[in-house]
Structures are given as C-alpha cells and as structure tokens.
CSV table of C-alpha atoms in Angstrom, one decimal:
chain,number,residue,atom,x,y,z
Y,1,UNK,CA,59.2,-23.8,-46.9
Y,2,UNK,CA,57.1,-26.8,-46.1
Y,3,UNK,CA,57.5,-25.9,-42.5
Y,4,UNK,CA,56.2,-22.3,-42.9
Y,5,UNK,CA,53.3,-23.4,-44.8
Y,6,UNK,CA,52.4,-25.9,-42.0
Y,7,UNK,CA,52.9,-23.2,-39.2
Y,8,UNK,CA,50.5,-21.0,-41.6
Y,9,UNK,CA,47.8,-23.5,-41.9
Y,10,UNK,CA,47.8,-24.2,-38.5
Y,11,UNK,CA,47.6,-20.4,-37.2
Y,12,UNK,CA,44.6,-20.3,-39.9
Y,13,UNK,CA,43.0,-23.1,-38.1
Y,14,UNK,CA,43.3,-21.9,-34.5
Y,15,UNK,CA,42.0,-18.7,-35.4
Y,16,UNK,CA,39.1,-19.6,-37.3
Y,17,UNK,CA,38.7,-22.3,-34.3
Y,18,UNK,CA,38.7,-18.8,-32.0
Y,19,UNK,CA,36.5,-16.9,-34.0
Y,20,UNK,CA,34.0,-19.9,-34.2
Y,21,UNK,CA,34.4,-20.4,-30.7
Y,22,UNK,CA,34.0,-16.8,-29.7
Y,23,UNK,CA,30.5,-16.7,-32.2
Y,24,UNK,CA,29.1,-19.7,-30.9
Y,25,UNK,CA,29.4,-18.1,-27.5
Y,26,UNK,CA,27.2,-15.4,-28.1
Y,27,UNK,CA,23.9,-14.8,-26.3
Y,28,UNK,CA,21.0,-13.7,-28.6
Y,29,UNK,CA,17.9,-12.0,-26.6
Y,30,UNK,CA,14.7,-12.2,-29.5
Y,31,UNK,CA,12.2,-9.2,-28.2
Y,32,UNK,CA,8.9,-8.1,-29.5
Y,33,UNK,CA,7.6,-4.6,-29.2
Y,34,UNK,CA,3.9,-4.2,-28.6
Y,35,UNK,CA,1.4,-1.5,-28.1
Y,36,UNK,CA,-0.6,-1.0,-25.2
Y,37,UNK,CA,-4.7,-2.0,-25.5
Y,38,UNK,CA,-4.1,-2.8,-29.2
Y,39,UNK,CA,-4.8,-6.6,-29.2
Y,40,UNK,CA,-1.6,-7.3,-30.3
Y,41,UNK,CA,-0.4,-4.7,-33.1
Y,42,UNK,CA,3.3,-4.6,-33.1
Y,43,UNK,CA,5.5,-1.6,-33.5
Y,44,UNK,CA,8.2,-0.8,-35.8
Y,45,UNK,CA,11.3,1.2,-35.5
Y,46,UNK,CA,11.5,1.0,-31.8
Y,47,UNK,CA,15.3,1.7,-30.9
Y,48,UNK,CA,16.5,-1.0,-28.2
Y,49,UNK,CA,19.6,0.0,-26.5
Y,50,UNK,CA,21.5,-1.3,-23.5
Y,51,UNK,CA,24.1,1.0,-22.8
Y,52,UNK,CA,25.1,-0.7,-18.9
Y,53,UNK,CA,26.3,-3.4,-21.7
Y,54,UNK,CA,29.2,-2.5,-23.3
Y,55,UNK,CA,29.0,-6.1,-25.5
Y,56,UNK,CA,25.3,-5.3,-27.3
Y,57,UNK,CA,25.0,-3.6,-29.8
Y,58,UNK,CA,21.8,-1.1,-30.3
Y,59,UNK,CA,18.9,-2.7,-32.2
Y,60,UNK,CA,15.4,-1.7,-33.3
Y,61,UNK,CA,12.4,-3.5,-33.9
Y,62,UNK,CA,11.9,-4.6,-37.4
Y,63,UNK,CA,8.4,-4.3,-39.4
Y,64,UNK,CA,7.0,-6.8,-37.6
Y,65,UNK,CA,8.1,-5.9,-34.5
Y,66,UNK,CA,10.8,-7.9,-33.4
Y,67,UNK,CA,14.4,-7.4,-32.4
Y,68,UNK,CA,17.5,-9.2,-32.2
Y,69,UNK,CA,20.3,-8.0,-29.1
Y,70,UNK,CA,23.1,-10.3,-29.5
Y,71,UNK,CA,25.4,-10.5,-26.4
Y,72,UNK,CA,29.2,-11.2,-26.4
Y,73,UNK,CA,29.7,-11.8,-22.9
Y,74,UNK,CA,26.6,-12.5,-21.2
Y,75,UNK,CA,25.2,-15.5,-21.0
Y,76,UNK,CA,21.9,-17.3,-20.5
Y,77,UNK,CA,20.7,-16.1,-16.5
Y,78,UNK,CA,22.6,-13.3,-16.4
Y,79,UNK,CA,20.3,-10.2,-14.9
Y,80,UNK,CA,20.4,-7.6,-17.7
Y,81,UNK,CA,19.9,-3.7,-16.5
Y,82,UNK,CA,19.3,-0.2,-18.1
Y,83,UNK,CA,17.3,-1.3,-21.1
Y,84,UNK,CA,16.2,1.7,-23.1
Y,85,UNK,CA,13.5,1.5,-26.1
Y,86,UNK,CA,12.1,4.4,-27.6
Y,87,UNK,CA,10.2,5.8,-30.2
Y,88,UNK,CA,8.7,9.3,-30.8
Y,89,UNK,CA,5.8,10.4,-29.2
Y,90,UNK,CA,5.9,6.9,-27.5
Y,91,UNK,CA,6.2,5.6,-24.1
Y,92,UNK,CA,7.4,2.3,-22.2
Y,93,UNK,CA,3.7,0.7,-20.4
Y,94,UNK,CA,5.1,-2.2,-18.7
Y,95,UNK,CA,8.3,-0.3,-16.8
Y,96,UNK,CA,9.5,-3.0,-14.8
Y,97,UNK,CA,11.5,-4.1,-17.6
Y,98,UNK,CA,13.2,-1.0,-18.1
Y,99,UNK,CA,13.5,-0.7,-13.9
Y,100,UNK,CA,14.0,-3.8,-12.7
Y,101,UNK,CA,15.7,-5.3,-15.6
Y,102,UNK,CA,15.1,-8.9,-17.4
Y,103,UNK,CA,16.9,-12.4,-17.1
Y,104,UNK,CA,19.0,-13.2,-20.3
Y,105,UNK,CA,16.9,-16.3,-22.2
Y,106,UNK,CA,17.0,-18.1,-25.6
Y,107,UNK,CA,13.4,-19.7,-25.1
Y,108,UNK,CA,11.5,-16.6,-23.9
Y,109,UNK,CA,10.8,-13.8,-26.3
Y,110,UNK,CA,11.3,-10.0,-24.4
Y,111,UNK,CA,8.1,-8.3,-24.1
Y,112,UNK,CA,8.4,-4.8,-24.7
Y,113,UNK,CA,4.9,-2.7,-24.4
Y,114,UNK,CA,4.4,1.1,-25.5
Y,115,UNK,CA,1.7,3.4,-26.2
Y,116,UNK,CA,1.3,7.2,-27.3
Y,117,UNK,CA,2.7,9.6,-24.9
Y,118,UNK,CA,-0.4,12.3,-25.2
Y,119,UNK,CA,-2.8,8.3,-25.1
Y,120,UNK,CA,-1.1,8.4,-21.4
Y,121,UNK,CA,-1.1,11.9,-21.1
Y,122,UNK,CA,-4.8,12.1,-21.3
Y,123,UNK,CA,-5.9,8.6,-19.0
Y,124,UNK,CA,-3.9,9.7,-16.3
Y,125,UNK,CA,-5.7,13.3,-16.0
Y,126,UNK,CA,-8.9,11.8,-16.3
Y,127,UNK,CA,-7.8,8.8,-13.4
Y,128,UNK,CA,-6.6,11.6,-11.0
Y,129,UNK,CA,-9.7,13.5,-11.4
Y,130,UNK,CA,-11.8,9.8,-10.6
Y,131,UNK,CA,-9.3,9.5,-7.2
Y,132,UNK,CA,-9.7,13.3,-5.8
Y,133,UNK,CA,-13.7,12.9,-6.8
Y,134,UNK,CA,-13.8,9.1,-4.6
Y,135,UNK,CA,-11.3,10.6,-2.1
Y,136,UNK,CA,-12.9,14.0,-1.2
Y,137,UNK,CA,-16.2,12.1,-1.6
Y,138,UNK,CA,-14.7,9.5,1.4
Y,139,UNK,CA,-13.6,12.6,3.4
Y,140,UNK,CA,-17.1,14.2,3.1
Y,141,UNK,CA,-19.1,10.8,4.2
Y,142,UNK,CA,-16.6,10.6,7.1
Y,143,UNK,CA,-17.4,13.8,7.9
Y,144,UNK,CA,-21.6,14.0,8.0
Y,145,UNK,CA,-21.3,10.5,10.3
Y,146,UNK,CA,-19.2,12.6,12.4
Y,147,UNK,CA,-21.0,15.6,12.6
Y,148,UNK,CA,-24.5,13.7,13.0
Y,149,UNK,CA,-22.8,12.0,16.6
Y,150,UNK,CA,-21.1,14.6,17.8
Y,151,UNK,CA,-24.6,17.0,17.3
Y,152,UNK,CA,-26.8,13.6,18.6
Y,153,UNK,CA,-24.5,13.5,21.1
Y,154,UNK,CA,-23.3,10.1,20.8
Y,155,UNK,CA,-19.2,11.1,20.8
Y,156,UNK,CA,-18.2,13.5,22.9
Y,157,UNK,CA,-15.5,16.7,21.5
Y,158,UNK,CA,-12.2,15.1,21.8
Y,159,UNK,CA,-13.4,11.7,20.0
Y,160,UNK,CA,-15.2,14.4,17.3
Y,161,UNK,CA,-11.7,16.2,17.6
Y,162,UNK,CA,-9.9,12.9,17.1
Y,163,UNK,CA,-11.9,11.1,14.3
Y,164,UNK,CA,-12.0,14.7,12.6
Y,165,UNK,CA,-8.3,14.8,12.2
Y,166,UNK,CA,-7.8,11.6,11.5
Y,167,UNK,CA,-10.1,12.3,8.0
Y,168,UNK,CA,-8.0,15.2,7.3
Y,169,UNK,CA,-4.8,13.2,7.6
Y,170,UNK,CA,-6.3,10.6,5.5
Y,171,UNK,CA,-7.0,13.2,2.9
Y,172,UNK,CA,-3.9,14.5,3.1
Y,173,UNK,CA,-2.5,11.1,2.3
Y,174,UNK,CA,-4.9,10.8,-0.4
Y,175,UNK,CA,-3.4,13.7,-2.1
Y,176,UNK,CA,0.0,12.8,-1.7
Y,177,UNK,CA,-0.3,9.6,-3.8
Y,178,UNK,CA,-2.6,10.7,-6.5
Y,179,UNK,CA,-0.6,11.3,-9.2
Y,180,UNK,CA,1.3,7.4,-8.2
Y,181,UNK,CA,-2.1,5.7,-8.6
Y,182,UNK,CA,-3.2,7.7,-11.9
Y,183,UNK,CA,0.4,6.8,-13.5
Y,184,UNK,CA,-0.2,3.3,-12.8
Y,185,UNK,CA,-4.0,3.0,-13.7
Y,186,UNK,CA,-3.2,4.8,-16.9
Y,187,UNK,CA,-0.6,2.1,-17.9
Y,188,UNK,CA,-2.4,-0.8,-17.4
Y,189,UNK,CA,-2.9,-3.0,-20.4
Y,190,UNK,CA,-6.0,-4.3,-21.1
Y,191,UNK,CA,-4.1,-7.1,-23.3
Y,192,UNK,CA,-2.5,-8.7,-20.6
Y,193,UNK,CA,-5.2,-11.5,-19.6
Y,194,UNK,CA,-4.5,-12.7,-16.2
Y,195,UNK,CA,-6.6,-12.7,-13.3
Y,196,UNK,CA,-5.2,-9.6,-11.7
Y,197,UNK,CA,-5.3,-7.1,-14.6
Y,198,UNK,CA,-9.0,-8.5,-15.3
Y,199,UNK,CA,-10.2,-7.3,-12.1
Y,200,UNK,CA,-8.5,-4.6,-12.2
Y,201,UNK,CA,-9.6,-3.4,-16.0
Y,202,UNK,CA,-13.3,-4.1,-14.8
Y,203,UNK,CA,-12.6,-1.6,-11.1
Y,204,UNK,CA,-11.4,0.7,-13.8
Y,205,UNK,CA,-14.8,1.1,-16.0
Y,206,UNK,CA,-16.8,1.1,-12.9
Y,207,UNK,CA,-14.8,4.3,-12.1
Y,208,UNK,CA,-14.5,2.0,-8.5
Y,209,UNK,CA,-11.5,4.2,-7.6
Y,210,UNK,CA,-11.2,2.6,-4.2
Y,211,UNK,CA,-11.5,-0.6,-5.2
Y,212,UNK,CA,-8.3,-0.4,-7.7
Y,213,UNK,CA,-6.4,1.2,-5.2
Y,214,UNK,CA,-6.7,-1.5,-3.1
Y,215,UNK,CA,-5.9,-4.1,-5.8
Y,216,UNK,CA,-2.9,-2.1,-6.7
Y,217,UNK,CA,-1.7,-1.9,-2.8
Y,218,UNK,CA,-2.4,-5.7,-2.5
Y,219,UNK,CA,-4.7,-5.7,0.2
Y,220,UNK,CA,-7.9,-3.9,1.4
Y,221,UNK,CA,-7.9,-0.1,2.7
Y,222,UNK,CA,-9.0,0.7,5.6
Y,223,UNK,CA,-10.8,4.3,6.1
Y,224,UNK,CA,-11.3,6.6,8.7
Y,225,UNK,CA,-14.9,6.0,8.8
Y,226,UNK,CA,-14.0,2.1,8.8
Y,227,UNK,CA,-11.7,2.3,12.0
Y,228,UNK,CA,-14.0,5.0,13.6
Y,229,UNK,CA,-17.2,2.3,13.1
Y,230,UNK,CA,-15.0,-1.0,14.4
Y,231,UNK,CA,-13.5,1.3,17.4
Y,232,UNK,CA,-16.5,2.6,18.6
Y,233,UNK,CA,-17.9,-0.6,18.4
Y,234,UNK,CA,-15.4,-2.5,20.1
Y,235,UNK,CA,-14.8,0.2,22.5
Y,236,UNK,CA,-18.2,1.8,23.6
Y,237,UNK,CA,-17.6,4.9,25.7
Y,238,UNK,CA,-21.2,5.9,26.1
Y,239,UNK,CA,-22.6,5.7,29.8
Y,240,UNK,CA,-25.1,3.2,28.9
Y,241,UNK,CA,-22.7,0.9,28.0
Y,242,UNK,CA,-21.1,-1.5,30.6
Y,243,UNK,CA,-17.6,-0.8,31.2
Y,244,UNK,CA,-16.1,-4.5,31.8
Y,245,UNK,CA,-18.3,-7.5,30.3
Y,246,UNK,CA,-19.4,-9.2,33.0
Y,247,UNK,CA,-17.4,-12.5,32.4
Y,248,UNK,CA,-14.3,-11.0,32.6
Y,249,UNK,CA,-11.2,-10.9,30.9
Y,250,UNK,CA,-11.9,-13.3,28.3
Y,251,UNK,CA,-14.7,-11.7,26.8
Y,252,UNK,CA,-13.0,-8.3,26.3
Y,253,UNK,CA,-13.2,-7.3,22.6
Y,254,UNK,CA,-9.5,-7.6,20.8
Y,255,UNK,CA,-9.4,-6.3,16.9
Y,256,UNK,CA,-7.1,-6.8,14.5
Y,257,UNK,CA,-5.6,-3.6,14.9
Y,258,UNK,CA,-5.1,-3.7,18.6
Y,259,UNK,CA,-1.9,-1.6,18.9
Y,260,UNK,CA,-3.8,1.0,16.7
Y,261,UNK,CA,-6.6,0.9,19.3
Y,262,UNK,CA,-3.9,1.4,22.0
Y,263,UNK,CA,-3.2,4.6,20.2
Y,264,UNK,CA,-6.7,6.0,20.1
Y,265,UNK,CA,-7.6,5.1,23.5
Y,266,UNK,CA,-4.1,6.6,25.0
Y,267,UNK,CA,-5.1,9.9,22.9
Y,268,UNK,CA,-8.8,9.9,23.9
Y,269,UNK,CA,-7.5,9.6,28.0
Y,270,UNK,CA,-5.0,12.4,27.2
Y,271,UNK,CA,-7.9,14.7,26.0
Y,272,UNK,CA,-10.3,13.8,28.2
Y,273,UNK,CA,-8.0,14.1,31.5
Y,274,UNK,CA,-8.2,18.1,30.4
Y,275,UNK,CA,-11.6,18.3,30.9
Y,276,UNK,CA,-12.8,16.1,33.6
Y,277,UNK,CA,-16.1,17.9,34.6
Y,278,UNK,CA,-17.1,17.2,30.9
Y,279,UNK,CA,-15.5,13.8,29.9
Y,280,UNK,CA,-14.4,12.0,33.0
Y,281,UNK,CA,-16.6,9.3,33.0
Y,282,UNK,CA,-15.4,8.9,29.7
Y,283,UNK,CA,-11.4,9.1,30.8
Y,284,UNK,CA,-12.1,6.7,33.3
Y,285,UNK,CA,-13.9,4.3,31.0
Y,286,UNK,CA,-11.3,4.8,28.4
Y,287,UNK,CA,-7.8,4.2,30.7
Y,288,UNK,CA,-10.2,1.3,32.0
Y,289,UNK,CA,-10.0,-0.3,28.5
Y,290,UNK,CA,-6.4,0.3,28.5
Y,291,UNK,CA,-5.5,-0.9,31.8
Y,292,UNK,CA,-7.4,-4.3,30.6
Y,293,UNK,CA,-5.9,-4.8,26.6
Y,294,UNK,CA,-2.3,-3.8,28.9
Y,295,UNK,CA,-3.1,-6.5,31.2
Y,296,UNK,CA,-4.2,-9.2,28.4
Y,297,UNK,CA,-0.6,-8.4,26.6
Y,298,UNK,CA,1.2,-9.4,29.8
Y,299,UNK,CA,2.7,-5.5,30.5
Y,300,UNK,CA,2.0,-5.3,33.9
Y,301,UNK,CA,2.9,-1.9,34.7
Y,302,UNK,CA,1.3,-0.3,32.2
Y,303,UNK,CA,-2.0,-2.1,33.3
Y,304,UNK,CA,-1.4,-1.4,36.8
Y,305,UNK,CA,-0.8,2.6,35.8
Y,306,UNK,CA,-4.1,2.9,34.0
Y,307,UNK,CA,-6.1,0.5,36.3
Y,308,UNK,CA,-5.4,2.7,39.0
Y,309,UNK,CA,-6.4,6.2,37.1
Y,310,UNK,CA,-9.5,4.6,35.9
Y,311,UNK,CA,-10.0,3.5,39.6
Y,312,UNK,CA,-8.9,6.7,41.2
Y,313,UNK,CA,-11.5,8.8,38.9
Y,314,UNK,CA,-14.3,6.1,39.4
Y,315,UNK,CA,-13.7,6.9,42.6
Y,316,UNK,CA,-14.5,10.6,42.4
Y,317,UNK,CA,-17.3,9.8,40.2
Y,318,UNK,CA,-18.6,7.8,42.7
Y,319,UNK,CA,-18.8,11.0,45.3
Y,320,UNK,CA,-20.8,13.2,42.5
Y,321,UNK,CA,-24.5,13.5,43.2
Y,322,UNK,CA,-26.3,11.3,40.9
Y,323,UNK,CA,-23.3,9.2,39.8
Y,324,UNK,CA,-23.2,5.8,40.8
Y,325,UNK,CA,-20.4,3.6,39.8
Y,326,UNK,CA,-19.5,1.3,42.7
Y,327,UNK,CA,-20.0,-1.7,40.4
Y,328,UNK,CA,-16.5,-0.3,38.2
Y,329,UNK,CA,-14.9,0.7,41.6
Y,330,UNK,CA,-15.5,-3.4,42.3
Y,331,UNK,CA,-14.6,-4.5,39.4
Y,332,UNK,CA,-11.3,-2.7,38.8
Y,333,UNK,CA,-10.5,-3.7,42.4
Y,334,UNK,CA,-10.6,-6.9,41.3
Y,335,UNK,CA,-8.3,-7.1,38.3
Y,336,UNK,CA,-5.3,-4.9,40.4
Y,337,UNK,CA,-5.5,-7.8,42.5
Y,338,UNK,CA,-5.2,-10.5,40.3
C-alpha cells in the first residue's frame, strides 16, 4: 500500500513538474493598438489573431489598448507571420507588420496602428488627385520647352519626336503608380516622429507631390524635362557647336547616366540616317559622339563602326556647297588611328 502511495506521489510530482515546465516555457508577445494621427489614443476591442500559429490563441486589445498572445512553442526570435487585427470600420496603417511579420520579444511591446477605413478612404482620393494635378502639370511644362525649341528651331523633328515620347511614357508611368503612392501617403502617421516621416508629413502639406514621391522611392526622380536639359547640354547637336572639344578625349562630357545617353544618341542616329538632306549634319555629329563615349568604354568595334559613319557623312557634307567641315573630317581621322 505504501508502495502505491509512493508511486502516486511521485507521478503527481512529475506531472506538476511537466505542467510547470511546459508554462514556464511559454512565449508572451505584449502589443498595443494605436490609432493613426491621434497623438497616442489607443483602441479597444481590436481582435488579434495569428492563425499561421496553431499555439496562440486569438486575443483582443483590452480598454486600454493592450493585448496579451501567449505562445506555446515559439520562442523569443522566432519570425512570427500572418498577423491579423481587426476592427469594424477600421484599417491596419502601418502594414508591414501584418506583411512582413514581427520578431517574437518579451522587452519590446507590438505596435499595432489603425485608423477609420472611410479616414483612408477619403486622404487617398484627395492624394491621387494632388499626383495626376503635379504629374499632368510635369507633362505639360515638358511639353511648352519642347514645343518653344522645336518652333525656335533649336531641336530638330526626331529629337522633338524623341523627347515628346519620352513625356508621354513618363506619363504613362505616372498613371500606372498612382493609386501605390496615394495608398501610401494616405497611411502615413503623423505620430511616428523620426526624421523620415517628418519630412515627409511637411512634403505632404505643401501638396509637394514630387517631392514625397521621391522620399518614398528613396532617391531623387529624374524627369523628362530633367534628362532632356542635361542631354542637350552635354551633347550639343546644333551646328554652332563644336563637334569634338579641342583637347581631346579627355575633355569629352561623361554623365551619370551614360548608358542612358548611349540610348538617345543610338535612337537620334537611327532617325536621323532617314532623312539625311534634313538632319545629316546632325547624324554625323550624333554617331560622332557615339563613336567617342564607345571608344572611352574600351569597345573598340563599336567605336570604330560609328567613327567611320560619322566620317563617311562628314565626308559628304564636306562636298555640299556651303558646308565646310574638313576640321571633323581631321579630327575623326585622328581618333580611327589611335
């Protein structure tokens, strides 16, 4: 009898030792739910769920905000996934909990920010019509700069052609991520204090549309009428302008975006070379340029290809009444042979 009661005892033990063991093992995840641009004010009877884990329980946030997910298997670290909180007429702001999920901590209290759906609703029609006003606004500016040098003279129908398409593509573009940019201006929390939501909160109520976008993108943006200025500039085609600097190869102008400029200048020679009564100075001076940025990136071939278009239509320039280019001709000479 004595034995049984011993064996008893001790199963009693062990198991309360399990049990004890098994509690003490659990991972507890505090969490706060907030609303959006409210200085703080909590909200209440916010339903947290995790249903990728099978070992918490659904929770919601108490009267002052806070809830309590208790995990049987998890640990501290552990990358938690699928969160779900919700609450009528109410929204998750700050998504990248929900998306990208949260590492499992017992120092670090779960933010959790919402805001009223219709709240939203209603900034993100009025930040969509802000980005088609800037972006059509862009697209218009472009426009009258490239209407003024094409009338003036100053660009000659395929650049126009070019440069005109390239605003209509960058409206196009515009239009495409509209609705992104508005979803994610409309969520920001004025709230959240660091450096980066500051500046972007005061873009914001300057209506500077542009200047958001590029804080959201993480760097500048460069438009059409931005790459049409620093192309023309680098790349002169007008017949005033000297072809080759005269101190050669080192003082050629390289941008930043010189594969870019390879692109214009390769599309510029293909519409000029259709036309050569109208543009060819201009197709020589442009597969000039090319045959030059080719030979500065060590691609030999290509340079010689373009050197020795730009030479050969020099050369019938040079036969034209009134045309005098033997100073290219030279030049060009030159750089096949070196």
């Amino acid at each position: 009898m004595n034995r049984t009661i011993h064996f008893l005892l001790y199963g009693l033990l062990l198991l309360a030792f399990l049990v004890n063991g098994k509690a003490s093992a659990q991972m507890v995840q505090y969490g706060k739910v907030l609303e959006m641009n409210s200085k703080g004010k909590t909200l209440s009877g916010v339903s947290v769920t995790v249903p990728s884990a099978h070992d918490c329980h659904p929770t919601s946030s108490d009267a002052f905000g806070v809830f309590r997910m208790s995990f049987g298997e998890h640990q501290t670290g552990d990358v938690i996934h699928g969160l779900k909180a919700r609450k009528y007429g109410y929204e998750v702001v700050n998504i990248h909990v929900t998306r990208d999920g949260w590492t499992l901590t017992d120092r670090d209290t779960l933010r959790i920010v919402m805001a009223p759906t219709a709240k939203i609703n209603e900034a993100r029609m009025r930040y969509y019509d802000l980005l088609e006003t800037a972006c059509i606004s862009r697209h218009d500016a472009t426009m009258r700069i490239l209407d003024e040098h094409y009338a003036n003279h100053s660009i000659s129908l395929p650049e126009y052609q070019y440069w005109k398409l390239e605003a209509e593509n960058e409206l196009q573009r515009a239009y495409q991520s509209m609705v992104d940019y508005a979803y994610a201006f409309a969520r920001v929390n004025e709230d959240d204090r660091d450096d980066a939501t500051v500046e972007l909160v005061s873009k914001l109520k300057a209506n500077d549309m542009e200047g958001a976008m590029a804080l959201v993108d993480g760097k500048p943006y460069e438009t059409v009428l931005q790459a049409y200025t620093d192309f023309t500039s680098a790349y002169p085609l007008e017949e005033h302008e000297e072809m080759l600097p005269k101190a050669g190869l080192d003082s050629i102008p390289t941008s930043d975006s010189l594969y870019s400029d390879i692109m214009v200048l390769q599309t510029y020679a293909n519409l000029f070379e259709g036309d050569f009564a109208v543009s060819g100075a201009k197709y020589a001076k442009s597969c000039a340029y090319l045959g030059v940025l080719y030979k500065e990136k060590g691609w030999d071939e290509a340079s010689k290809k373009y050197l020795t278009k730009a030479l050969r239509m020099y050369e019938m320039l040079n036969v034209m009444e009134g045309v005098e280019v033997q100073d290219k001709i030279d030049k060009i000479r030159q750089l096949l042979e070196n």
